[in-house]
Coordinates of C-alpha atoms in Angstrom, one line a residue:
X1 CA 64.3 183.5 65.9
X2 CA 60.9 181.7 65.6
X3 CA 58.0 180.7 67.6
X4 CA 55.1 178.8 66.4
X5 CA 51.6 178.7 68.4
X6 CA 48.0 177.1 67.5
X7 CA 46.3 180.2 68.6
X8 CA 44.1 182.2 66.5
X9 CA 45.7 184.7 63.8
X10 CA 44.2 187.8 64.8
X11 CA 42.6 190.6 61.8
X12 CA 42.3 193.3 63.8
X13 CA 43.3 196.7 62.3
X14 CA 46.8 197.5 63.3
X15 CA 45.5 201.4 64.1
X16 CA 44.7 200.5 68.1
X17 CA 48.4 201.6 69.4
X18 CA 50.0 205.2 69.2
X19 CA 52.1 205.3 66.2
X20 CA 55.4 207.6 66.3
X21 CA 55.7 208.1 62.6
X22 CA 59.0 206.3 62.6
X23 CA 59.6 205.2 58.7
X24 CA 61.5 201.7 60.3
X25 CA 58.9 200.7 62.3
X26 CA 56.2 201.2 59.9
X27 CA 57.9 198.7 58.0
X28 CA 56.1 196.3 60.4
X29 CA 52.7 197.1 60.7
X30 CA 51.0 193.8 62.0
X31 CA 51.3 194.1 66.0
X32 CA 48.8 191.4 67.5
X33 CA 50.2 188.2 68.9
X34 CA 53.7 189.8 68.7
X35 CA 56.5 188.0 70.6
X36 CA 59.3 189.4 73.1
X37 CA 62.0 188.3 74.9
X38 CA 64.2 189.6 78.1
X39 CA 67.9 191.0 76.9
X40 CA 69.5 187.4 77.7
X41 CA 73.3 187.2 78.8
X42 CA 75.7 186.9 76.0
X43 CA 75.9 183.5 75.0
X44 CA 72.6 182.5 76.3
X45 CA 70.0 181.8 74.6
X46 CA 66.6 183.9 74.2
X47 CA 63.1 183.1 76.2
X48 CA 60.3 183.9 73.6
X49 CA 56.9 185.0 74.6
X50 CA 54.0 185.8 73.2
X51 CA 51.7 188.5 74.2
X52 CA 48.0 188.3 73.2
X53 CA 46.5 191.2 75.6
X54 CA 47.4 194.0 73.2
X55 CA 49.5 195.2 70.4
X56 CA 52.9 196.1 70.2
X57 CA 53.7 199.8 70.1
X58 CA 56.1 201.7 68.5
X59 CA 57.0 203.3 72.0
X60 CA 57.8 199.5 73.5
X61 CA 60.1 198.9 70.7
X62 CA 61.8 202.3 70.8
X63 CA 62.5 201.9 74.9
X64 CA 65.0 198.9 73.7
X65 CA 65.2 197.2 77.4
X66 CA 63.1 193.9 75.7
X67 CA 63.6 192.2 72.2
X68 CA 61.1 191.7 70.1
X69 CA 59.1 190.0 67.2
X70 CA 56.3 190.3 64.9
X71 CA 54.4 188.1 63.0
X72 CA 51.9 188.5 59.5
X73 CA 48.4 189.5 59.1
X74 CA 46.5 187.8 55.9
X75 CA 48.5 190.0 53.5
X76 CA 52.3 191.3 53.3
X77 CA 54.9 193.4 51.4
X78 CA 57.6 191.5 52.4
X79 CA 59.1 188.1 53.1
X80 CA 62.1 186.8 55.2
X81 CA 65.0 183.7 55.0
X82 CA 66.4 182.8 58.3
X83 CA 69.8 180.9 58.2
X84 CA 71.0 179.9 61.4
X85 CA 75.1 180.1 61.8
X86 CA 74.9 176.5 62.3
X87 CA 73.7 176.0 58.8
X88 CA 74.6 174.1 56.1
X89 CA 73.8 177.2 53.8
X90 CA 75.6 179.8 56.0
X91 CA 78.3 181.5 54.2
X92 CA 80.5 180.0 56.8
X93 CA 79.8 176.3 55.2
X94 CA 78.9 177.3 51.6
X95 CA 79.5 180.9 50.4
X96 CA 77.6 180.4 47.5
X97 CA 74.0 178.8 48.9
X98 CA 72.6 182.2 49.6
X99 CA 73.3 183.4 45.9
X100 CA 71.8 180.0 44.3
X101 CA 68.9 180.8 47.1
X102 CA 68.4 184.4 45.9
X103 CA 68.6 183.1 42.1
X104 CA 65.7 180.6 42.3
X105 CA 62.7 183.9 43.3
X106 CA 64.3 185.8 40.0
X107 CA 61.2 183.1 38.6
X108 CA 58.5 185.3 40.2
X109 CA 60.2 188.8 39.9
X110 CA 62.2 189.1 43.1
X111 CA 65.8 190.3 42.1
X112 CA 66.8 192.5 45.0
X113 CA 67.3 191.3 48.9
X114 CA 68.6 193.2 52.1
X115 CA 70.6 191.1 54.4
X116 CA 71.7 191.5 58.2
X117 CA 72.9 189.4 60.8
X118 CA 70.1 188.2 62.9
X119 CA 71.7 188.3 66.6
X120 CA 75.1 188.0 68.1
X121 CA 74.7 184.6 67.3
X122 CA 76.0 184.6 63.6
X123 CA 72.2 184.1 61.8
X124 CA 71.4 185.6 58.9
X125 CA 68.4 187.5 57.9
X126 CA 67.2 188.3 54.4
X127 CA 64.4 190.4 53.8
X128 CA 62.7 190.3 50.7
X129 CA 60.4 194.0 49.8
X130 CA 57.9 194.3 47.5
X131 CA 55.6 197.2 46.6
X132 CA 52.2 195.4 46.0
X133 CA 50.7 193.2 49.0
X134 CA 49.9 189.4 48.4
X135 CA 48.7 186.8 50.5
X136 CA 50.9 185.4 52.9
X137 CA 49.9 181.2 52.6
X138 CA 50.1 181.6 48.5
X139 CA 53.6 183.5 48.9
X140 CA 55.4 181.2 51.2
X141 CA 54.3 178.4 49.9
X142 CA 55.7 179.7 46.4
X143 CA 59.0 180.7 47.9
X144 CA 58.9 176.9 49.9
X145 CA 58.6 175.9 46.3
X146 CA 61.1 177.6 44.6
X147 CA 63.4 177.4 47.1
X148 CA 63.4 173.5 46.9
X149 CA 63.2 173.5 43.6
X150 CA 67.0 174.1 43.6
X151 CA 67.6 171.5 45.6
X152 CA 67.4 173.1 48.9
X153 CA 65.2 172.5 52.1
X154 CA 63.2 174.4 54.6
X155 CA 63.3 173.0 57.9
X156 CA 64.1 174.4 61.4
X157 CA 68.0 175.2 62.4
X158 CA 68.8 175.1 58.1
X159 CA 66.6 177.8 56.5
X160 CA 63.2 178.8 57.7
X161 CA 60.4 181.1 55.7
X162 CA 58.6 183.8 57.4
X163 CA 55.6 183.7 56.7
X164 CA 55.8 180.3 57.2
X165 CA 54.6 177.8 54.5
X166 CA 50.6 176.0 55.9
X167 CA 49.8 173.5 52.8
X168 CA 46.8 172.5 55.2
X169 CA 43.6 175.7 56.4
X170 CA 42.2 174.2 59.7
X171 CA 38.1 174.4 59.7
X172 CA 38.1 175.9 62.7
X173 CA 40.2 179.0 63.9
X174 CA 42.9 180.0 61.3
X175 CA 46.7 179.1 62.8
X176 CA 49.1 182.1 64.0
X177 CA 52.0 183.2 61.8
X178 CA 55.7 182.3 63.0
X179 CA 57.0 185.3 64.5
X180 CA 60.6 186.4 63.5
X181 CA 62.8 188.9 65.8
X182 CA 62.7 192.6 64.2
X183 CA 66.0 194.2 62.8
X184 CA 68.6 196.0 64.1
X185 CA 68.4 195.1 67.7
X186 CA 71.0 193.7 69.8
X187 CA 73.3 192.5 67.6
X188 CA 71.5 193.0 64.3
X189 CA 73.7 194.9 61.4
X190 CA 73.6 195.2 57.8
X191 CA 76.0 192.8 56.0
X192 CA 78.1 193.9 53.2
X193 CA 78.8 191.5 50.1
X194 CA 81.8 190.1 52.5
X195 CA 79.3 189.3 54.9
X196 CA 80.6 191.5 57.3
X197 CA 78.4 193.9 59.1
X198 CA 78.6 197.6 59.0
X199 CA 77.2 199.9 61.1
X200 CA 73.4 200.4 60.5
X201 CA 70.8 202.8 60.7
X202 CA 66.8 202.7 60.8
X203 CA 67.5 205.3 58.1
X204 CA 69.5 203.3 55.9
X205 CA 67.9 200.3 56.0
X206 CA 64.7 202.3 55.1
X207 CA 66.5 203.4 52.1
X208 CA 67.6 200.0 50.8
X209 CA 63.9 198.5 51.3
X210 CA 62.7 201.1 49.6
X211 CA 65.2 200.4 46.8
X212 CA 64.5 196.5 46.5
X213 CA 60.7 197.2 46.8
X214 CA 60.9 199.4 43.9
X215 CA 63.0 196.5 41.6
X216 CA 60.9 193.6 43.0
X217 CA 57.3 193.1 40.8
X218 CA 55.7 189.7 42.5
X219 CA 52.1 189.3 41.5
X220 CA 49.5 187.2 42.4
X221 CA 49.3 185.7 38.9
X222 CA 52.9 184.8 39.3
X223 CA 52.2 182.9 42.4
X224 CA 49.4 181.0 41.5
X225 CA 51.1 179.9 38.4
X226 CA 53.9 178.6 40.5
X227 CA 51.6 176.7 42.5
X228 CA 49.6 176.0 39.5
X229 CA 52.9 174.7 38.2
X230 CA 54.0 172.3 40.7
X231 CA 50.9 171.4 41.9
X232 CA 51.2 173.1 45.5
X233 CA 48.3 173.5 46.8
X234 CA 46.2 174.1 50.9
X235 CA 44.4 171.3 52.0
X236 CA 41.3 171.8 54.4
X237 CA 41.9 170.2 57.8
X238 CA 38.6 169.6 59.8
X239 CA 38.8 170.9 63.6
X240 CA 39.4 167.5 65.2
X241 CA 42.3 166.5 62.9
X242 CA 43.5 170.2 63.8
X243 CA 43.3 169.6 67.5
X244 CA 45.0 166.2 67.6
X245 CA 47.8 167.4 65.2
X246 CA 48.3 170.4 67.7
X247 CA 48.2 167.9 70.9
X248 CA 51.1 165.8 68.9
X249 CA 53.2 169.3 68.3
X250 CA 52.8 169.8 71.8
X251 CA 54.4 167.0 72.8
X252 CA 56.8 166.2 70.7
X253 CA 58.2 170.3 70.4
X254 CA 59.5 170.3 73.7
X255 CA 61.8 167.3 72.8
X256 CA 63.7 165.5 75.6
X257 CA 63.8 166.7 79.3
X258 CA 64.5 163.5 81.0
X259 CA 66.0 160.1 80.3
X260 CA 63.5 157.6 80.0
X261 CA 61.1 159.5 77.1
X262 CA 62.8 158.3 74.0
X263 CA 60.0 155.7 73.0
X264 CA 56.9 158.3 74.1
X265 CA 58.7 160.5 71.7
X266 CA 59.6 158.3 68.8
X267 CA 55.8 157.2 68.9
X268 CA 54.1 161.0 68.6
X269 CA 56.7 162.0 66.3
X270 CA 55.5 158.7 63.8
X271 CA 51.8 159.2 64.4
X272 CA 52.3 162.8 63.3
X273 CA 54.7 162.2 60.2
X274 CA 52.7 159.1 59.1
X275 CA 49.2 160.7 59.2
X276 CA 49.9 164.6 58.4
X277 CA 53.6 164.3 57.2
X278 CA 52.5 164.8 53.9
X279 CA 49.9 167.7 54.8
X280 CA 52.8 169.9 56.4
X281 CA 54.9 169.6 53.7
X282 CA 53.2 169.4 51.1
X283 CA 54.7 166.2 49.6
X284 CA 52.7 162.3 49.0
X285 CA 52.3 160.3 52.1
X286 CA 55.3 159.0 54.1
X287 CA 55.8 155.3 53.9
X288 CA 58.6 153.1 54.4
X289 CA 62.4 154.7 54.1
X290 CA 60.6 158.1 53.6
X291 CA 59.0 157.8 56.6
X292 CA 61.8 156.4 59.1
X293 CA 64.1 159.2 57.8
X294 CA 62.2 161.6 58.6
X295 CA 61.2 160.2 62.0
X296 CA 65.0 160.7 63.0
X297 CA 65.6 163.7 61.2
X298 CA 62.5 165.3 63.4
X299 CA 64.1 163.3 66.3
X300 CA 67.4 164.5 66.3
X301 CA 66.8 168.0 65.9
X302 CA 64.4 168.2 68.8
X303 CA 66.0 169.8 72.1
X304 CA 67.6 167.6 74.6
X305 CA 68.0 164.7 72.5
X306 CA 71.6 165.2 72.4
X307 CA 71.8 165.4 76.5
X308 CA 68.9 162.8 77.1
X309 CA 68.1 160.2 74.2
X310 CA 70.1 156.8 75.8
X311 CA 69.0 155.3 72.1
X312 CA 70.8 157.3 70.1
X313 CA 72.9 154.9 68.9
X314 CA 70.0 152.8 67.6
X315 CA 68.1 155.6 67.0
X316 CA 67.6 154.2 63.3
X317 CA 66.2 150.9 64.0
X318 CA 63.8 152.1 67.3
X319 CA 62.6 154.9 63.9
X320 CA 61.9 151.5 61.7
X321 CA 60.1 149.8 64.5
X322 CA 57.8 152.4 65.3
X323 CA 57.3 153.0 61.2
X324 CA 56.5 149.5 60.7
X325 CA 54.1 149.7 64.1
X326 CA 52.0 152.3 62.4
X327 CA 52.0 151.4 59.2
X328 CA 50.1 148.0 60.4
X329 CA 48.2 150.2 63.1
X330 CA 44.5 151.7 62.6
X331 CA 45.8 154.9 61.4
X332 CA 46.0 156.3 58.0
X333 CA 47.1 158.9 56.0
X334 CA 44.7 162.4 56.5
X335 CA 42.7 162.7 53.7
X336 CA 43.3 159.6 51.9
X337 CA 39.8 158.6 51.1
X338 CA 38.3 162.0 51.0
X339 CA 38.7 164.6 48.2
X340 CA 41.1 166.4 50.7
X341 CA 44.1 165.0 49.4
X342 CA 42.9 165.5 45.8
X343 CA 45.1 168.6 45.4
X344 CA 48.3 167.0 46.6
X345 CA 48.1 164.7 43.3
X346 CA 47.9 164.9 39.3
X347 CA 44.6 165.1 38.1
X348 CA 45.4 162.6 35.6
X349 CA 46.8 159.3 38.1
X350 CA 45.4 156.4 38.1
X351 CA 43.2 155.2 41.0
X352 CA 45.4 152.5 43.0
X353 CA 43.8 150.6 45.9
X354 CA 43.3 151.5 48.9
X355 CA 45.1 150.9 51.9
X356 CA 43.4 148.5 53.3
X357 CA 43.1 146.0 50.1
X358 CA 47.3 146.6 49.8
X359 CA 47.3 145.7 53.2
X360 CA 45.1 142.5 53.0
X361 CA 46.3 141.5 49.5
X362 CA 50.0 141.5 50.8
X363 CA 49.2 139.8 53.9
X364 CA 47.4 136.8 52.2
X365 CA 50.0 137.0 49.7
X366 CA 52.6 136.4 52.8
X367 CA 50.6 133.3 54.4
X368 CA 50.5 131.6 50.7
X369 CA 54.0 131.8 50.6
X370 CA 54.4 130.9 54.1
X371 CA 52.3 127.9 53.8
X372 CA 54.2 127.1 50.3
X373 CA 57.5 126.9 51.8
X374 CA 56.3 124.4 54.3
X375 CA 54.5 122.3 52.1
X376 CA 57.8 121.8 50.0
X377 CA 59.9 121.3 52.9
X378 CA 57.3 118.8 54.0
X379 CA 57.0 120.1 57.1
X380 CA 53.2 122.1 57.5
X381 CA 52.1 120.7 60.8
X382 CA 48.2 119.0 60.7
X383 CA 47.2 120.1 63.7
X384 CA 45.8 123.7 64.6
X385 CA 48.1 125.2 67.0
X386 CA 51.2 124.0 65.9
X387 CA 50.7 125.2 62.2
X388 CA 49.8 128.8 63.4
X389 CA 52.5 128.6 65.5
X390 CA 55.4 127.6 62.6
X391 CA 53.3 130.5 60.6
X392 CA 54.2 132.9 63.1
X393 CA 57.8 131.8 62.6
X394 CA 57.3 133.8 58.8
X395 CA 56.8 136.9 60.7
X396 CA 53.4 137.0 59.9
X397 CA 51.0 138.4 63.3
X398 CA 48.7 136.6 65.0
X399 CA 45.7 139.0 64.1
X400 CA 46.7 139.0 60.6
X401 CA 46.4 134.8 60.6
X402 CA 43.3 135.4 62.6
X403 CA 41.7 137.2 60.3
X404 CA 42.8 135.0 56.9
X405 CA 42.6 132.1 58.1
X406 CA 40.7 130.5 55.2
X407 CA 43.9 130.1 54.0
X408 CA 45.6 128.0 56.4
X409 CA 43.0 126.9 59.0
X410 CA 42.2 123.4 59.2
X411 CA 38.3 123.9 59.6
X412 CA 38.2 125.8 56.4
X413 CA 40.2 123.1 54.5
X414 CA 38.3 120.2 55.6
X415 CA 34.5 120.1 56.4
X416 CA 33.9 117.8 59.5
X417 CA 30.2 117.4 58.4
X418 CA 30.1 113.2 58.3
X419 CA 27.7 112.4 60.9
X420 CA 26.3 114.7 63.7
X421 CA 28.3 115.1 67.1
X422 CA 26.4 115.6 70.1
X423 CA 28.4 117.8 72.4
X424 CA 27.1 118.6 75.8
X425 CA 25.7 121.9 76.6
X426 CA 27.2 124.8 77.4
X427 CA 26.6 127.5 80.1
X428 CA 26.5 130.8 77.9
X429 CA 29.0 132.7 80.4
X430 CA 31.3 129.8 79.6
X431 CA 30.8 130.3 75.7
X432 CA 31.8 134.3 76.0
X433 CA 34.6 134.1 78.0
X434 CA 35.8 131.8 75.1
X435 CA 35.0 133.8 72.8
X436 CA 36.6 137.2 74.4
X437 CA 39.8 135.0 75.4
X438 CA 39.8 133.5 71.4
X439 CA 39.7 137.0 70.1
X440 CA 42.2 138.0 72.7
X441 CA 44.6 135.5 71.9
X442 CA 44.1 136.2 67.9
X443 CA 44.7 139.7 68.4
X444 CA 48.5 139.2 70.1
X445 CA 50.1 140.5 67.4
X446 CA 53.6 142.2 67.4
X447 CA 53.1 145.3 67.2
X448 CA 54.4 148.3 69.2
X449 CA 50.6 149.7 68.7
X450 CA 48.8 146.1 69.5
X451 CA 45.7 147.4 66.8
X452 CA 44.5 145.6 63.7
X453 CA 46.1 147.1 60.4
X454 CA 43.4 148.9 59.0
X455 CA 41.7 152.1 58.3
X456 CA 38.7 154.4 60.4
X457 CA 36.1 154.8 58.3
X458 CA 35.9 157.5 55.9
X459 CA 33.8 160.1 58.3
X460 CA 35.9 159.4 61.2
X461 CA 39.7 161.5 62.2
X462 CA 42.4 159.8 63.2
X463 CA 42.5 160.2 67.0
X464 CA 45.2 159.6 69.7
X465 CA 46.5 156.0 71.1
X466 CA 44.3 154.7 74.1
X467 CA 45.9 153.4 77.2
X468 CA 44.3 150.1 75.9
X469 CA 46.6 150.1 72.7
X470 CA 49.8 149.3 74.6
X471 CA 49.0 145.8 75.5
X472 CA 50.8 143.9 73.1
X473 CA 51.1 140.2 74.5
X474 CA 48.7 137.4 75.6
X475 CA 49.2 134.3 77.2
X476 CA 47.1 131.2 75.8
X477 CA 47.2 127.8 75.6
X478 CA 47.0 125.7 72.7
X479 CA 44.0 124.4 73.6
X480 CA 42.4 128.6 73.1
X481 CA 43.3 129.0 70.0
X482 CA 40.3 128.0 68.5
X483 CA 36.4 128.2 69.8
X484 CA 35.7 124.9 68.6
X485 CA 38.4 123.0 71.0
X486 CA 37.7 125.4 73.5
X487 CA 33.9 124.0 73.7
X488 CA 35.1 120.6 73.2
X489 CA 37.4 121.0 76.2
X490 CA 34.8 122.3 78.2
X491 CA 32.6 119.8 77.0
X492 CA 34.7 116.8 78.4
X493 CA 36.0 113.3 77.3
X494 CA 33.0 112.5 75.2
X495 CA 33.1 115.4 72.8
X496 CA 37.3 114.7 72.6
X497 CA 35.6 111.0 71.2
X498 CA 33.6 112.3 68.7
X499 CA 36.2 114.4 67.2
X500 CA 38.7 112.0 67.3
X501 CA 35.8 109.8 65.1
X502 CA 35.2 112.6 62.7
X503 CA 38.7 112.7 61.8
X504 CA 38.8 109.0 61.3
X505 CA 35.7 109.4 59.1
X506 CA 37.8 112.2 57.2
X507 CA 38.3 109.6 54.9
X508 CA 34.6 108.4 53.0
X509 CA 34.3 109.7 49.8
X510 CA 33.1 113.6 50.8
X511 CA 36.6 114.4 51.7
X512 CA 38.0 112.3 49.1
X513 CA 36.1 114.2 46.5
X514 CA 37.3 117.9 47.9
X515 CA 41.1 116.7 47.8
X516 CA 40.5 115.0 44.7
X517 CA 39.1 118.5 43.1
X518 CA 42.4 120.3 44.9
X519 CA 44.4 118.1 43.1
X520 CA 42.6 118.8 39.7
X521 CA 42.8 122.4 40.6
X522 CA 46.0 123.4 38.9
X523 CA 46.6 126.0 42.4
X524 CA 50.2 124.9 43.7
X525 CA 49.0 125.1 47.4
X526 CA 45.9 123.2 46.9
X527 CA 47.5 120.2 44.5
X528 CA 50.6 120.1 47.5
X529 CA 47.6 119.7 50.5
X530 CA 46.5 117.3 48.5
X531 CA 49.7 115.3 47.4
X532 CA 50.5 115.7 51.3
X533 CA 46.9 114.0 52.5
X534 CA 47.4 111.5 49.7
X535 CA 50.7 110.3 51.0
X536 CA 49.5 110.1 54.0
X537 CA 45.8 108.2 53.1
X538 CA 47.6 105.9 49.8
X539 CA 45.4 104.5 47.1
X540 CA 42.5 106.8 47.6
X541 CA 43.3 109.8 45.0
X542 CA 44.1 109.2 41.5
X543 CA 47.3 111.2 40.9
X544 CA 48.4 112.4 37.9
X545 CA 52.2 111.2 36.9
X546 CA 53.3 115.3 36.4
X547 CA 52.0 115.2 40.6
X548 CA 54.3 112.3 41.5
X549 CA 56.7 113.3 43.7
X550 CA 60.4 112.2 42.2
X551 CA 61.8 109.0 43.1
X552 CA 64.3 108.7 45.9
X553 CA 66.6 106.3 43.2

């Protein structure tokens, strides 16, 4: 049995308590920030604590009316597996996943293991002794390595790796250890090759540690060639990006307690995954069908889902929504323009471009072949609010068109500069309300997170949704869409006029010239605008015979 917690790991000398001499417990010699437990009723499960104030001493553990835990200084002799009985690698389910488990450490010189049964509950335990200390992060992440190098995976409930594997060192504080349950308590044996238990003494199961740390050489060059090997390395996490990652664990450890939480949930659980997914476990960035599984595999192992979650029949496609929703959001991947994430990658790749120019270069890529499709179907609208309207209709967001549209825009496409237009003053508070209510309007995008798809800047840490971020709709007229009809209707009948006449004079020889040079531009989507105008303005371009559009006979 685990627990996790964000508090400091202590280094204080293990020497402040009354030792007993006991050759078991001295097996165990780091005692801070040790964990405990009530005896629970049989088939109940156990409360874990954890007790800061002082050490644990051998006398608490030798009175036997609490159960309890330790967890690892900076260095340690030994390392533990924990298999739950509801385990796909329990001997129960596969009697041969332990062996293939044992098998892949032979790489770094462990060849000997002790196993017991964890609890009453069925768990197993395997302790792996070695004579010569090593550091505890460079050691579990080499075991987390080997382990999945054969193809199996740590995670809670499946198998689980005291000391637990941290690919990322926060600036501040270092993080606490996961604590695991000592041995040969209530209902822990020593298992036979049958996986049976057998009765068990502290003296016994000194003897067999003592046999398998004499048999088991690891080194620290061993290690770091492992991790030199298969490039596994700890990433430096600055102190805010520490404490929002630990607000997220908060919330999203204690799972479900209530109907009605399933969206808070789903959200904290892809802000964490998408922006430290890859810090935790030490793999590249989560995106797209990497990312939504392992929203629901988090989801559905967290506690209450099963008794709570009214979604769990969907629980796929709310994962994909909320993937999508932060993918497009302000957030980003920790350490993705710093040097940070350097270790997490080959030396030798290639630079690839950043998130932001992916993101802009597929969204203009979408509004080309938006307006594309509508050209050929003949049926890209001429006014303003009706074309970003059929745009939206590609599933392209109203920020996104907001923020290309050069590409689409009438205003950009044609300049209205034949003659001046004399449009009546107007009050300033008038003009910012406009403004606020265009940019409004343009930023009505749908998106569970209702923020433009790009990155903080470099120096800044991703930090938690506002209470802002959840609006995600606007109402607007047609008339709002755009600053320039906004002043115009504000402005009155005259200003509606003088627009009306600069359309009209769309047609002297300015304009003509500009769709003249799209049509001699050889760009598909410029030559259709201008095939479009022409048809609609005939006799004023000269078009090429390849332009002609085929004849109806």
């Amino acid at each position: 049995m685990s627990e996790a917690t964000s508090s400091s790991r202590s280094e204080r000398s293990p020497s402040l308590y009354i030792e007993e001499s006991n050759p078991f417990l001295a097996l165990f010699p780091h005692r801070f920030d040790y964990i405990w437990a009530p005896v629970p009723l049989p088939g109940h499960p156990v409360e874990w604590q954890t007790e800061t104030r002082h050490p644990l001493s051998d006398r608490m553990i030798e009175q036997g009316n609490c159960l309890y835990g330790v967890r690892f200084g900076k260095e340690t002799n030994y390392a533990m597996l924990d298999i739950d009985i509801n385990s796909t690698y329990h001997p129960k389910r596969d009697p041969f996943a332990i062996r293939r488990i044992l098998e892949s450490f032979e790489e770094f010189g462990i060849t000997h293991s002790l196993i017991i049964s964890s609890s009453y509950s069925g768990g197993i335990h395997i302790y792996l002794p070695f004579a010569q200390a090593q550091k505890c992060g460079s050691l579990a992440m080499a075991i987390e390595t080997l382990v999945e190098l054969k193809g199996f995976k740590v995670a809670p409930g499946q198998l689980e790796i005291f000391p637990d594997p941290k690919p990322y060192i926060a600036n501040s504080t270092p993080q606490l250890y996961n604590g695991h349950r000592l041995p040969l308590q209530s209902g822990s044996y020593l298992l036979n090759g049958d996986w049976e238990p057998s009765y068990s003494s502290q003296a016994e199961f000194v003897r067999r540690w003592k046999f398998c740390q004499e048999h088991n050489e690891v080194t620290n060059a061993a290690i770091q060639q492992i991790l030199k090997t298969y490039r596994r390395r700890q990433c430096r996490v600055s102190a805010k990006a520490t404490k929002f990652l630990h607000d997220l664990h908060t919330e999203i450890e204690q799972g479900w307690s209530d109907h009605g939480q399933t969206n808070r949930l789903l959200g904290r659980i892809a802000l964490r995954e998408y922006i430290f997914g890859h810090i935790l476990a030490g793999v590249a960035p989560l995106e797209g069908v990497d990312l939504v599984q392992q929203i629901v595999k988090v989801a559905t192992a967290l506690p209450g889902y099963g008794e709570w979650c009214r979604h769990q029949h969907e629980i796929h496609k709310r994962a994909e929504e909320w993937a999508r929703s932060i993918e497009r959001s302000r957030y980003f991947h920790y350490g993705s323009k710093s040097s940070t994430l350097s270790t997490l990658q080959p030396a030798d790749e290639e630079e690839q471009p950043t998130w932001n120019e992916q993101q802009s270069l597929t969204a203009r890529e979408k509004i080309r072949g938006a307006i594309a499709d509508l050209l050929s179907k003949g049926t890209l609208p001429s006014q303003i609010t009706e074309r970003f309207n059929a745009l939206t209709e590609y599933h392209i967001s109203g920020s996104t068109l907001y923020r290309h549209r050069d590409l689409w825009h009438p205003a950009h496409l044609i300049e209205p500069t034949i003659g001046p237009v004399e449009i009546p003053p107007v009050p300033p508070q008038l003009w910012d309300s406009n403004r606020a209510q265009e940019e409004k309007c343009a930023r009505a995008a749908t998106s569970l997170l209702a923020k433009d798809g790009c990155n903080k800047p470099q120096d800044n840490v991703s930090s938690d949704l506002d209470s802002s971020s959840q609006e995600i709709g606007c109402n607007f007229t047609p008339e709002q869409l755009s600053i320039f009809e906004l002043v115009q209707e504000a402005a009155g009948q005259e200003a509606i006029a003088n627009q009306k006449r600069i359309r009209l004079e769309g047609q002297q020889q300015r304009h003509i010239e500009r769709m003249q040079g799209y049509l001699d531009s050889g760009d598909p989507i410029l030559v259709a605008e201008a095939i479009a105008w022409a048809q609609l303005n005939p006799g004023v371009l000269t078009i090429p015979p390849s332009n002609l559009p085929p004849s109806s006979c």
